[in-house]
Coordinates of C-alpha atoms in Angstrom, one line a residue:
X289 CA 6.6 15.2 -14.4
X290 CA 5.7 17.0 -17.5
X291 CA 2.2 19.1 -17.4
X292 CA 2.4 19.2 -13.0
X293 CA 3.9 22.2 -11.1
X294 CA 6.8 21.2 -8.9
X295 CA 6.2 21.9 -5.6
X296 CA 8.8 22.3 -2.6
X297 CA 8.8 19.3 -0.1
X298 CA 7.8 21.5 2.8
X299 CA 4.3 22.8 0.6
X300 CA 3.9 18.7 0.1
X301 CA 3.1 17.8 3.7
X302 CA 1.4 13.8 2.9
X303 CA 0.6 12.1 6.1
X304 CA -1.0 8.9 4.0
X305 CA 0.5 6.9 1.3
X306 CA -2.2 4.8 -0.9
X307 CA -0.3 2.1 -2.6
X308 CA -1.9 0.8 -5.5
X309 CA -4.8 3.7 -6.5
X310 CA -7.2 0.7 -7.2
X311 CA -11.3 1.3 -7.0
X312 CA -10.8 0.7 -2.8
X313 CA -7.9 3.7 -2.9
X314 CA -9.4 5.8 -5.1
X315 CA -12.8 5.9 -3.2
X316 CA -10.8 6.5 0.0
X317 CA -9.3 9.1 -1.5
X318 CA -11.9 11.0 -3.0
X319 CA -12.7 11.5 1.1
X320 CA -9.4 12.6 2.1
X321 CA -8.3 16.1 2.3
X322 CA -6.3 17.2 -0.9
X323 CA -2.6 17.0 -0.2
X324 CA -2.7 14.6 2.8
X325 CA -2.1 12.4 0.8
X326 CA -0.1 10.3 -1.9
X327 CA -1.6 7.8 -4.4
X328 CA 0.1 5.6 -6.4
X329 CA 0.2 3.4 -9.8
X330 CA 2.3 1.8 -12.5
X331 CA 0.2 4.3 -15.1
X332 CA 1.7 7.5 -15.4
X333 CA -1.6 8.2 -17.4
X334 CA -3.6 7.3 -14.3
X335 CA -1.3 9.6 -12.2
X336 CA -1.7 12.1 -14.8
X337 CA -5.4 12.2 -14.7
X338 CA -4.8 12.4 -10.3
X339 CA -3.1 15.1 -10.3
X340 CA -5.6 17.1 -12.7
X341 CA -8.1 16.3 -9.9
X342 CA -5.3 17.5 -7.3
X343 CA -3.9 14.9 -5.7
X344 CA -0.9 14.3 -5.2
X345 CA 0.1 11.0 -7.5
X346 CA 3.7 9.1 -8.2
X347 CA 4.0 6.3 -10.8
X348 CA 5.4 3.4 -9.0
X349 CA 6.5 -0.3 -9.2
X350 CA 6.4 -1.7 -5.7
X351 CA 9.0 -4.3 -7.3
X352 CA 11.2 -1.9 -7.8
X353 CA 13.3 -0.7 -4.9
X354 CA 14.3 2.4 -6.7
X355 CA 10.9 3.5 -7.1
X356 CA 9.7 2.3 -3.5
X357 CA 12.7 4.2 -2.1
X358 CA 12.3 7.0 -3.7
X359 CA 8.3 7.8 -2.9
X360 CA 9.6 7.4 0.6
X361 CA 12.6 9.6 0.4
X362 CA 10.9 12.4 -1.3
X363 CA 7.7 12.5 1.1
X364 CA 9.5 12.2 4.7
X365 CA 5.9 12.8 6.1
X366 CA 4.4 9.6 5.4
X367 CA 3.2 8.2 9.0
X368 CA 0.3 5.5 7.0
X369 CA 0.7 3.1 4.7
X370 CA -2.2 1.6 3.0
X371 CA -1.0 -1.1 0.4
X372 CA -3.8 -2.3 -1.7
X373 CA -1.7 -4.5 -4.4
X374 CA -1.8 -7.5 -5.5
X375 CA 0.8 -10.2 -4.9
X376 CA 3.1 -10.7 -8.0
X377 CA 2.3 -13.3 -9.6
X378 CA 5.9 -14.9 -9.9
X379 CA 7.4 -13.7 -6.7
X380 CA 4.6 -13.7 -4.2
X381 CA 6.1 -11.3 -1.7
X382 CA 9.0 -9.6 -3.5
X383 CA 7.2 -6.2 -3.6
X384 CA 6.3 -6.4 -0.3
X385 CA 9.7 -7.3 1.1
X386 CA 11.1 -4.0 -0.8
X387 CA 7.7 -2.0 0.9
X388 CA 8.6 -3.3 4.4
X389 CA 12.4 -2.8 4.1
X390 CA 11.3 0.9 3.1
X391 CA 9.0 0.8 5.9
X392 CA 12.1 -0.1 8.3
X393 CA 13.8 3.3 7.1
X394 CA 11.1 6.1 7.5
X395 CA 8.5 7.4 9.9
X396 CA 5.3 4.9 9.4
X397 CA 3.8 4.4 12.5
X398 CA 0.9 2.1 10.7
X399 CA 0.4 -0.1 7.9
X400 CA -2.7 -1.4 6.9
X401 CA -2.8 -4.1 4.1
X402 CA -6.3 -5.1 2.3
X403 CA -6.0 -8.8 2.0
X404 CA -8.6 -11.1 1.8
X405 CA -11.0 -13.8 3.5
X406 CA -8.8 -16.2 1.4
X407 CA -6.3 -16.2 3.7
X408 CA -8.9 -18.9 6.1
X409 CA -9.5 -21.5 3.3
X410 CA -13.3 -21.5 4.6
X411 CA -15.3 -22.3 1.2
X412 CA -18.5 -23.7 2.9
X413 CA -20.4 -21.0 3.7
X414 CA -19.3 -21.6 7.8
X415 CA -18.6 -18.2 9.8
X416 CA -15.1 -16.7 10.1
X417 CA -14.3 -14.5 12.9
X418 CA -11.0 -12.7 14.2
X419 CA -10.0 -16.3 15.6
X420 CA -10.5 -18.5 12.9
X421 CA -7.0 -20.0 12.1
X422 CA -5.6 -19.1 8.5
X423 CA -5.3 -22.0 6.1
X424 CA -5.6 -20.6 2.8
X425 CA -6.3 -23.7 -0.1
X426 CA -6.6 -20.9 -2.8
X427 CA -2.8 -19.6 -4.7
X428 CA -4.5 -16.3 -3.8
X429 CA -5.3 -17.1 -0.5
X430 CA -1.5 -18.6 -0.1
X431 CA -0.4 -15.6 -1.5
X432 CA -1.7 -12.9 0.8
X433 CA -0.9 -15.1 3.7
X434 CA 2.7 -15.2 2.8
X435 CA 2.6 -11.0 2.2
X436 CA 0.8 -10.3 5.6
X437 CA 3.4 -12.5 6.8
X438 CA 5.8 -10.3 5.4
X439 CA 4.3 -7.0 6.6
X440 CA 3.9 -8.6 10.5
X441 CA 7.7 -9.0 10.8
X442 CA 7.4 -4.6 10.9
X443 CA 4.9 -5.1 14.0
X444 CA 7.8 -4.5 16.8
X445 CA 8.7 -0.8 14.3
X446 CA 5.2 0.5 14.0
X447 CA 1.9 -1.1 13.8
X448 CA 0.1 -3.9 11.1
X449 CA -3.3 -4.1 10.5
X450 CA -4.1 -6.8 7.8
X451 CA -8.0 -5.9 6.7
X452 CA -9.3 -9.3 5.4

């Protein structure tokens, strides 16, 4: 926290939570209103150089259920979730299983995870649309598969949108 003003939860009112400040979150956050939102990353220098720009930014391990449970303790207006990281590469879905379980306790009404056209196993150049069945052949492919699986056990608390 050193080198950022603290400021009261109630002047902190962040509807959005952008996991994983990656080149997709950071784009989509360079078009969001300052303060509606939260970006995060393992960096504390990234986060550092956020919050010079003004945002507001938490260093955070999604395998770490401290951390998770803490961004979403300290910001009880997150209503969106958009979760941009990458599976781990030993325990596919662990950080996603600590995300959702946070997810269970708070006020998210969506999350929206960026997987990936992996998740079909189509490699021959055939067309995919919104029913082609998933068969991922890829460990990435396999991998996102088994964390939107994850994510779609929420759908009955708030709504799941895996972008592919």
């Amino acid at each position: 926290m050193e080198g950022r003003a603290i400021m009261a939860v109630s002047e902190r009112d962040p509807k959005t939570l952008l996991l994983g400040g990656g080149y997709t979150l950071q784009k989509l956050a360079c078009t969001l209103p300052e303060g509606s939102f939260v970006i995060t990353s393992r960096s504390p220098d990234r986060c550092a150089e956020w919050r010079n720009r003004g945002w507001i930014a938490e260093s955070v391990s999604i395998d770490s259920p401290d951390d998770v449970n803490a961004l979403f303790t300290n910001y009880p207006s997150l209503r969106v979730v958009i979760d941009s990281v990458p599976p781990l590469p030993e325990e596919t879905t662990k950080g996603v299983s600590i995300v959702a379980n946070a997810v269970r306790n708070s006020s998210i009404m969506r999350l929206v995870y960026l997987s990936t056209t992996g998740v079909f196993g189509v490699d021959d150049g055939s067309v995919v649309t919104e029913t082609t069945e998933c068969h991922p052949q890829s460990p990435g492919g396999k991998a996102r598969k088994e964390c939107e699986d994850v994510y779609r056990t929420l759908s009955e608390r708030c709504e799941v949108i895996a972008l592919r």
